[in-house]
Amino acid sequence: MTRAPAWLRSAIDAALVMAIGMGFGRFAYTALYPHMVEEGVLSLSGGSMAASANYAGYLVGALLAVKARPASAHRFCLWAVGGTAACLAMLAVIDATWAIVAVRGVAGIFSAISMVAASLWLLEHRQHLQGAPLLYAGVGIGVALSAELVVVAARLGLASPGLWLMLGVVSLVLGGLAVPGLTTRAAPERPSSSAAPRRAESVKALPLVTIYGLAGFGYIVTATYLPLLVKTALPDVDAAHVWAVFGLGAAPSCFLWHRLHLRLGTRRSLACNLGLQAFGVVLPVLLPGGVGYMASALLVGGTFMGTVTIAMPAAQQAARHARGNLLASMTLTYSIGQIIGPLAATALHAISHSFQGSLLAAGGALLVGACMSLAAL
């Protein structure tokens, strides 16, 4: 029997870290949020506070991850996995809004650490650039898996505390599968020449960081409020299914955007990605109703992790000519965009009592990023 190549085994381990820290720890809340509101565990304002705390925690985690280095990245991965599982389980035993907000803030810290550490470990320490699409596909897989687990468990009669506990246990099991690979002392390997981009480009660090921040602002309104929009427009549809579509679109898209990155280069592939994502973000405004929401979930889900798949390896290349931990700096600006997005959405919603304005603003930010990709990188 032919053994799996080392890069594939390492990419699977890193993808599991992403699935736990991002798919479960960060985005499972989107699927559970409507359940918690319906059960009276959270109010709409309390839920928004918890979401904002998570984004703020992501910012703090990005700052902490600046200290991560390739050789020690595996330890940060282990902390992220264990911390995420603990945060998920804690939400099963608390019901005070302030406590939920605090735990969601801590979960955001571990999500950012998982993003930076898994990227550093695979792309820098293990030097497996060809594993990038599988690494970032882990986020979409985690989103889809956690959403469908929520649907199934809810149908079996579990309320939100039981749902959170279930997600914590599953996260711990998945993390256990990744531990042996993360803790191995195998030496880093040189990537094969076939894994190098055919159109290697030298991109500028500052414009790339700025574009990444715009991307964080652009996708977050859809990622935060889509299930609530669906719940309002289609009360007979379980919004978690639509969120699962978001995740299912994200997982395979990483491979598509990686392929386009190799073929078109960073500038053009990133511009195409952000332009298509902008259309997906504003689609509910152009086509309100079930079809528009489902198409938006597919388009935004199918592009937002593609942005990461393109930008993070490009940053890894640019880091050779930049000071500091560029991957952490990218995550930092992304988190700032994610914090500003919901704040802007809340302000615009208070004026118009609609999310249309915030969706248009988010789409506009993505279009600016697409133009900068062609003009400034």
Short mmCIF file of C-alpha atoms in Angstrom, two decimals:
data_model
loop_
_atom_site.label_atom_id
_atom_site.label_comp_id
_atom_site.label_asym_id
_atom_site.label_seq_id
_atom_site.Cartn_x
_atom_site.Cartn_y
_atom_site.Cartn_z
CA MET A 1 0.00 0.00 0.00
CA THR A 2 1.36 3.43 -1.01
CA ARG A 3 1.86 5.75 1.91
CA ALA A 4 0.28 9.18 1.76
CA PRO A 5 2.83 11.91 1.01
CA ALA A 6 4.14 13.84 4.00
CA TRP A 7 2.63 17.11 2.81
CA LEU A 8 -0.85 15.53 2.67
CA ARG A 9 -0.63 14.13 6.19
CA SER A 10 0.61 17.47 7.51
CA ALA A 11 -2.10 19.38 5.61
CA ILE A 12 -4.81 17.15 7.12
CA ASP A 13 -3.49 17.80 10.63
CA ALA A 14 -3.40 21.55 10.00
CA ALA A 15 -6.88 21.45 8.44
CA LEU A 16 -8.22 19.80 11.59
CA VAL A 17 -6.82 22.69 13.64
CA MET A 18 -8.62 25.10 11.30
CA ALA A 19 -11.86 23.12 11.44
CA ILE A 20 -11.83 23.27 15.25
CA GLY A 21 -10.53 26.78 15.88
CA MET A 22 -12.41 28.49 13.04
CA GLY A 23 -15.23 26.22 11.83
CA PHE A 24 -16.38 25.15 15.32
CA GLY A 25 -14.96 27.79 17.67
CA ARG A 26 -15.70 30.83 15.55
CA PHE A 27 -18.53 30.08 13.14
CA ALA A 28 -20.69 27.49 14.92
CA TYR A 29 -22.09 30.44 16.88
CA THR A 30 -23.75 31.69 13.68
CA ALA A 31 -25.77 28.47 13.43
CA LEU A 32 -26.60 28.39 17.15
CA TYR A 33 -27.41 32.09 17.52
CA PRO A 34 -31.05 31.76 16.30
CA HIS A 35 -31.61 28.82 18.71
CA MET A 36 -30.31 30.81 21.66
CA VAL A 37 -32.52 33.78 20.79
CA GLU A 38 -35.56 31.53 20.36
CA GLU A 39 -34.93 29.86 23.73
CA GLY A 40 -34.49 33.21 25.47
CA VAL A 41 -30.88 32.50 26.40
CA LEU A 42 -29.77 35.59 24.50
CA SER A 43 -31.54 38.72 23.31
CA LEU A 44 -30.75 40.20 19.92
CA SER A 45 -28.64 42.88 21.61
CA GLY A 46 -26.91 40.29 23.80
CA GLY A 47 -26.18 38.17 20.76
CA SER A 48 -24.64 41.16 18.99
CA MET A 49 -22.48 41.82 22.05
CA ALA A 50 -21.28 38.22 22.01
CA ALA A 51 -20.47 38.47 18.31
CA SER A 52 -18.58 41.73 18.81
CA ALA A 53 -16.66 40.21 21.74
CA ASN A 54 -15.64 37.32 19.50
CA TYR A 55 -14.31 39.70 16.85
CA ALA A 56 -12.47 41.69 19.52
CA GLY A 57 -11.02 38.46 20.86
CA TYR A 58 -9.87 37.60 17.35
CA LEU A 59 -7.98 40.90 17.32
CA VAL A 60 -6.33 40.10 20.66
CA GLY A 61 -5.45 36.62 19.42
CA ALA A 62 -3.82 38.07 16.32
CA LEU A 63 -1.70 40.31 18.54
CA LEU A 64 -0.68 37.36 20.72
CA ALA A 65 0.08 35.25 17.64
CA VAL A 66 2.70 37.80 16.55
CA LYS A 67 5.01 35.99 18.97
CA ALA A 68 4.49 32.66 17.19
CA ARG A 69 7.42 31.33 15.19
CA PRO A 70 7.43 28.42 12.75
CA ALA A 71 9.38 26.12 15.06
CA SER A 72 6.97 26.70 17.97
CA ALA A 73 3.77 26.96 15.93
CA HIS A 74 2.69 23.42 16.84
CA ARG A 75 2.39 24.43 20.50
CA PHE A 76 0.13 27.34 19.57
CA CYS A 77 -1.97 24.88 17.52
CA LEU A 78 -2.39 22.62 20.54
CA TRP A 79 -3.38 25.55 22.77
CA ALA A 80 -5.92 26.68 20.18
CA VAL A 81 -7.51 23.23 19.93
CA GLY A 82 -7.72 22.68 23.68
CA GLY A 83 -8.90 26.21 24.40
CA THR A 84 -11.58 26.09 21.71
CA ALA A 85 -12.99 22.80 22.98
CA ALA A 86 -13.10 24.21 26.53
CA CYS A 87 -14.90 27.39 25.41
CA LEU A 88 -17.52 25.39 23.52
CA ALA A 89 -18.16 23.16 26.52
CA MET A 90 -18.36 26.15 28.90
CA LEU A 91 -21.24 27.61 26.90
CA ALA A 92 -23.24 24.53 27.91
CA VAL A 93 -23.18 25.45 31.61
CA ILE A 94 -23.55 29.25 31.64
CA ASP A 95 -26.60 31.35 30.82
CA ALA A 96 -25.72 34.86 32.00
CA THR A 97 -25.25 37.19 29.06
CA TRP A 98 -22.05 38.70 30.45
CA ALA A 99 -20.53 35.23 30.85
CA ILE A 100 -21.49 34.19 27.31
CA VAL A 101 -19.97 37.42 25.99
CA ALA A 102 -16.75 36.76 27.93
CA VAL A 103 -16.43 33.16 26.72
CA ARG A 104 -17.08 34.18 23.12
CA GLY A 105 -14.30 36.75 23.50
CA VAL A 106 -11.86 34.09 24.68
CA ALA A 107 -12.98 31.78 21.85
CA GLY A 108 -12.09 34.55 19.39
CA ILE A 109 -8.55 34.62 20.78
CA PHE A 110 -8.12 30.91 20.13
CA SER A 111 -9.63 31.24 16.63
CA ALA A 112 -7.01 33.80 15.59
CA ILE A 113 -4.24 31.71 17.10
CA SER A 114 -5.43 28.65 15.17
CA MET A 115 -5.42 30.61 11.88
CA VAL A 116 -1.91 32.00 12.34
CA ALA A 117 -0.35 28.95 13.98
CA ALA A 118 -1.72 26.36 11.55
CA SER A 119 -0.57 28.52 8.62
CA LEU A 120 2.89 29.00 10.13
CA TRP A 121 3.25 25.33 10.98
CA LEU A 122 2.30 24.03 7.54
CA LEU A 123 3.56 26.77 5.20
CA GLU A 124 6.68 27.88 7.07
CA HIS A 125 7.83 25.08 9.39
CA ARG A 126 6.80 22.11 7.26
CA GLN A 127 7.27 24.13 4.04
CA HIS A 128 4.29 22.45 2.37
CA LEU A 129 2.89 25.26 0.24
CA GLN A 130 0.97 22.74 -1.87
CA GLY A 131 -1.09 21.89 1.22
CA ALA A 132 -2.52 25.43 1.44
CA PRO A 133 -5.90 24.67 -0.19
CA LEU A 134 -6.56 21.70 2.11
CA LEU A 135 -5.43 23.73 5.11
CA TYR A 136 -7.95 26.51 4.47
CA ALA A 137 -10.64 24.09 3.31
CA GLY A 138 -10.63 22.95 6.95
CA VAL A 139 -12.57 26.11 7.84
CA GLY A 140 -15.40 25.31 5.42
CA ILE A 141 -15.45 21.68 6.48
CA GLY A 142 -15.72 22.76 10.11
CA VAL A 143 -18.53 25.21 9.30
CA ALA A 144 -20.55 22.61 7.38
CA LEU A 145 -19.94 19.82 9.89
CA SER A 146 -20.81 21.92 12.94
CA ALA A 147 -23.93 23.32 11.26
CA GLU A 148 -25.27 19.90 10.31
CA LEU A 149 -24.44 18.50 13.74
CA VAL A 150 -26.52 21.34 15.21
CA VAL A 151 -29.44 20.49 12.88
CA VAL A 152 -29.34 16.77 13.69
CA ALA A 153 -28.89 17.24 17.44
CA ALA A 154 -31.66 19.86 17.58
CA ARG A 155 -34.05 17.45 15.87
CA LEU A 156 -33.14 14.88 18.50
CA GLY A 157 -34.36 17.33 21.13
CA LEU A 158 -31.17 18.97 22.36
CA ALA A 159 -31.47 22.60 23.46
CA SER A 160 -28.63 25.06 23.04
CA PRO A 161 -26.66 23.92 26.15
CA GLY A 162 -26.63 20.36 24.85
CA LEU A 163 -25.67 21.56 21.39
CA TRP A 164 -22.68 23.47 22.75
CA LEU A 165 -21.54 20.48 24.82
CA MET A 166 -21.83 18.19 21.80
CA LEU A 167 -19.68 20.56 19.72
CA GLY A 168 -17.07 20.71 22.49
CA VAL A 169 -16.81 16.92 22.66
CA VAL A 170 -16.56 16.54 18.88
CA SER A 171 -13.86 19.24 18.79
CA LEU A 172 -11.85 17.37 21.39
CA VAL A 173 -12.10 14.14 19.39
CA LEU A 174 -11.04 15.82 16.15
CA GLY A 175 -8.17 17.53 17.93
CA GLY A 176 -6.97 14.21 19.25
CA LEU A 177 -6.59 13.00 15.66
CA ALA A 178 -4.24 15.89 14.86
CA VAL A 179 -2.02 15.72 17.96
CA PRO A 180 0.38 12.94 16.77
CA GLY A 181 1.22 14.81 13.55
CA LEU A 182 1.58 18.17 15.26
CA THR A 183 3.96 16.86 17.91
CA THR A 184 6.22 14.84 15.60
CA ARG A 185 9.81 16.00 15.44
CA ALA A 186 10.18 15.25 11.74
CA ALA A 187 12.39 17.77 9.99
CA PRO A 188 10.85 20.25 7.57
CA GLU A 189 10.92 19.14 3.95
CA ARG A 190 11.59 21.13 0.84
CA PRO A 191 8.51 21.55 -1.34
CA SER A 192 8.64 20.01 -4.78
CA SER A 193 9.27 22.36 -7.68
CA SER A 194 5.85 21.51 -9.12
CA ALA A 195 4.24 23.19 -6.12
CA ALA A 196 5.69 26.59 -6.92
CA PRO A 197 3.39 29.08 -8.61
CA ARG A 198 3.90 29.16 -12.36
CA ARG A 199 3.63 32.94 -12.27
CA ALA A 200 5.52 33.74 -9.11
CA GLU A 201 4.96 37.39 -8.26
CA SER A 202 6.62 39.73 -5.84
CA VAL A 203 3.70 41.49 -4.19
CA LYS A 204 3.96 44.46 -1.86
CA ALA A 205 3.28 43.76 1.79
CA LEU A 206 1.43 46.97 2.75
CA PRO A 207 -1.19 46.87 -0.06
CA LEU A 208 -1.71 43.16 0.58
CA VAL A 209 -2.37 43.78 4.28
CA THR A 210 -4.78 46.62 3.42
CA ILE A 211 -6.69 44.51 0.89
CA TYR A 212 -6.96 41.72 3.45
CA GLY A 213 -8.49 44.13 5.97
CA LEU A 214 -11.08 45.21 3.38
CA ALA A 215 -11.87 41.53 2.79
CA GLY A 216 -12.48 41.04 6.50
CA PHE A 217 -14.94 43.94 6.49
CA GLY A 218 -16.58 42.75 3.29
CA TYR A 219 -17.60 39.23 4.17
CA ILE A 220 -18.46 39.58 7.85
CA VAL A 221 -21.94 41.09 7.50
CA THR A 222 -23.09 38.08 5.48
CA ALA A 223 -21.25 35.68 7.78
CA THR A 224 -22.87 37.19 10.89
CA TYR A 225 -26.44 37.90 9.85
CA LEU A 226 -27.30 35.48 7.02
CA PRO A 227 -29.08 32.90 9.22
CA LEU A 228 -31.15 35.64 10.86
CA LEU A 229 -32.10 37.02 7.43
CA VAL A 230 -33.13 33.55 6.34
CA LYS A 231 -35.06 32.96 9.57
CA THR A 232 -37.04 36.14 8.91
CA ALA A 233 -37.73 35.54 5.23
CA LEU A 234 -38.17 31.75 5.37
CA PRO A 235 -39.43 30.80 8.85
CA ASP A 236 -40.10 27.20 7.80
CA VAL A 237 -36.48 26.62 6.75
CA ASP A 238 -33.83 25.69 9.30
CA ALA A 239 -31.31 28.52 8.88
CA ALA A 240 -28.49 26.17 9.90
CA HIS A 241 -28.94 24.37 6.57
CA VAL A 242 -28.22 27.61 4.72
CA TRP A 243 -25.18 28.10 6.93
CA ALA A 244 -24.05 24.57 6.04
CA VAL A 245 -24.31 25.57 2.36
CA PHE A 246 -21.98 28.48 3.21
CA GLY A 247 -19.45 26.01 4.63
CA LEU A 248 -19.87 23.47 1.82
CA GLY A 249 -19.15 26.23 -0.67
CA ALA A 250 -16.02 27.23 1.23
CA ALA A 251 -14.35 23.82 1.44
CA PRO A 252 -13.90 22.89 -2.26
CA SER A 253 -13.44 26.52 -3.30
CA CYS A 254 -10.01 26.59 -1.66
CA PHE A 255 -8.76 24.11 -4.26
CA LEU A 256 -10.29 26.09 -7.12
CA TRP A 257 -8.81 29.39 -5.98
CA HIS A 258 -5.44 27.77 -5.33
CA ARG A 259 -5.46 26.49 -8.91
CA LEU A 260 -6.42 29.91 -10.24
CA HIS A 261 -3.71 31.47 -8.12
CA LEU A 262 -1.11 29.24 -9.74
CA ARG A 263 -2.48 29.99 -13.21
CA LEU A 264 -3.28 33.71 -12.99
CA GLY A 265 -0.97 34.97 -10.27
CA THR A 266 -1.82 36.82 -7.08
CA ARG A 267 -3.05 40.10 -8.55
CA ARG A 268 -5.58 38.78 -11.04
CA SER A 269 -6.80 35.83 -8.98
CA LEU A 270 -7.37 38.05 -5.92
CA ALA A 271 -9.20 40.65 -8.02
CA CYS A 272 -11.48 37.95 -9.49
CA ASN A 273 -12.10 36.50 -6.04
CA LEU A 274 -13.03 39.80 -4.39
CA GLY A 275 -15.17 40.91 -7.34
CA LEU A 276 -17.22 37.71 -7.28
CA GLN A 277 -17.47 37.89 -3.49
CA ALA A 278 -18.80 41.46 -3.74
CA PHE A 279 -21.57 40.27 -6.04
CA GLY A 280 -22.48 37.51 -3.59
CA VAL A 281 -22.62 39.96 -0.69
CA VAL A 282 -25.04 42.34 -2.43
CA LEU A 283 -27.13 39.57 -4.02
CA PRO A 284 -29.78 39.56 -1.22
CA VAL A 285 -30.36 43.24 -2.02
CA LEU A 286 -30.67 42.58 -5.74
CA LEU A 287 -32.67 39.36 -5.34
CA PRO A 288 -34.43 39.28 -1.94
CA GLY A 289 -35.94 35.95 -0.93
CA GLY A 290 -34.90 32.34 -0.65
CA VAL A 291 -33.10 32.07 -4.00
CA GLY A 292 -31.05 35.19 -3.35
CA TYR A 293 -30.09 34.08 0.16
CA MET A 294 -29.07 30.61 -0.98
CA ALA A 295 -27.06 31.97 -3.91
CA SER A 296 -25.41 34.49 -1.59
CA ALA A 297 -24.43 31.68 0.79
CA LEU A 298 -22.85 29.75 -2.09
CA LEU A 299 -21.02 32.73 -3.60
CA VAL A 300 -19.72 34.25 -0.36
CA GLY A 301 -18.99 30.83 1.09
CA GLY A 302 -17.25 29.88 -2.14
CA THR A 303 -14.99 32.95 -2.12
CA PHE A 304 -14.23 34.15 1.42
CA MET A 305 -11.82 31.29 2.21
CA GLY A 306 -10.51 31.54 -1.34
CA THR A 307 -9.32 35.01 -0.37
CA VAL A 308 -7.35 33.45 2.47
CA THR A 309 -6.03 30.67 0.22
CA ILE A 310 -4.63 33.28 -2.17
CA ALA A 311 -3.52 35.96 0.26
CA MET A 312 -1.83 33.96 3.02
CA PRO A 313 0.62 32.04 0.76
CA ALA A 314 1.31 35.34 -1.04
CA ALA A 315 2.07 36.88 2.35
CA GLN A 316 4.32 33.94 3.16
CA GLN A 317 6.32 34.75 0.04
CA ALA A 318 6.34 38.51 0.75
CA ALA A 319 7.41 37.88 4.36
CA ARG A 320 10.93 37.20 3.12
CA HIS A 321 11.25 40.91 2.35
CA ALA A 322 9.19 42.28 5.28
CA ARG A 323 9.95 42.66 8.95
CA GLY A 324 7.99 40.85 11.64
CA ASN A 325 5.34 38.15 11.41
CA LEU A 326 3.43 39.12 8.26
CA LEU A 327 0.89 36.29 8.63
CA ALA A 328 -0.04 37.64 12.06
CA SER A 329 -0.22 41.20 10.69
CA MET A 330 -2.60 39.97 7.98
CA THR A 331 -4.80 38.31 10.60
CA LEU A 332 -4.70 41.48 12.67
CA THR A 333 -6.04 43.71 9.88
CA TYR A 334 -8.61 41.07 8.94
CA SER A 335 -9.88 41.12 12.52
CA ILE A 336 -10.09 44.92 12.50
CA GLY A 337 -12.26 44.71 9.38
CA GLN A 338 -14.45 42.13 11.10
CA ILE A 339 -14.95 44.40 14.11
CA ILE A 340 -15.84 47.44 12.00
CA GLY A 341 -18.29 45.47 9.82
CA PRO A 342 -20.93 44.61 12.47
CA LEU A 343 -20.59 48.05 14.06
CA ALA A 344 -21.33 49.66 10.70
CA ALA A 345 -24.18 47.20 10.09
CA THR A 346 -25.73 48.03 13.47
CA ALA A 347 -25.50 51.77 12.82
CA LEU A 348 -26.99 51.51 9.34
CA HIS A 349 -29.72 49.15 10.57
CA ALA A 350 -30.72 51.68 13.23
CA ILE A 351 -31.25 54.26 10.49
CA SER A 352 -32.98 52.17 7.81
CA HIS A 353 -34.22 49.15 9.83
CA SER A 354 -32.70 47.03 7.08
CA PHE A 355 -29.40 45.31 6.33
CA GLN A 356 -29.43 46.48 2.72
CA GLY A 357 -27.19 49.48 3.41
CA SER A 358 -24.60 47.40 5.27
CA LEU A 359 -24.56 44.76 2.55
CA LEU A 360 -23.99 47.44 -0.09
CA ALA A 361 -21.20 48.99 1.99
CA ALA A 362 -19.56 45.57 2.43
CA GLY A 363 -19.81 44.88 -1.30
CA GLY A 364 -18.25 48.28 -2.00
CA ALA A 365 -15.29 47.50 0.28
CA LEU A 366 -14.69 44.26 -1.58
CA LEU A 367 -14.77 46.07 -4.93
CA VAL A 368 -12.19 48.55 -3.63
CA GLY A 369 -10.03 45.60 -2.63
CA ALA A 370 -10.42 44.07 -6.10
CA CYS A 371 -9.29 47.32 -7.74
CA MET A 372 -6.34 47.63 -5.37
CA SER A 373 -5.30 44.08 -6.23
CA LEU A 374 -4.81 45.11 -9.85
CA ALA A 375 -3.48 48.63 -9.27
CA ALA A 376 -1.43 48.56 -6.06
CA LEU A 377 -0.05 45.05 -5.50
#
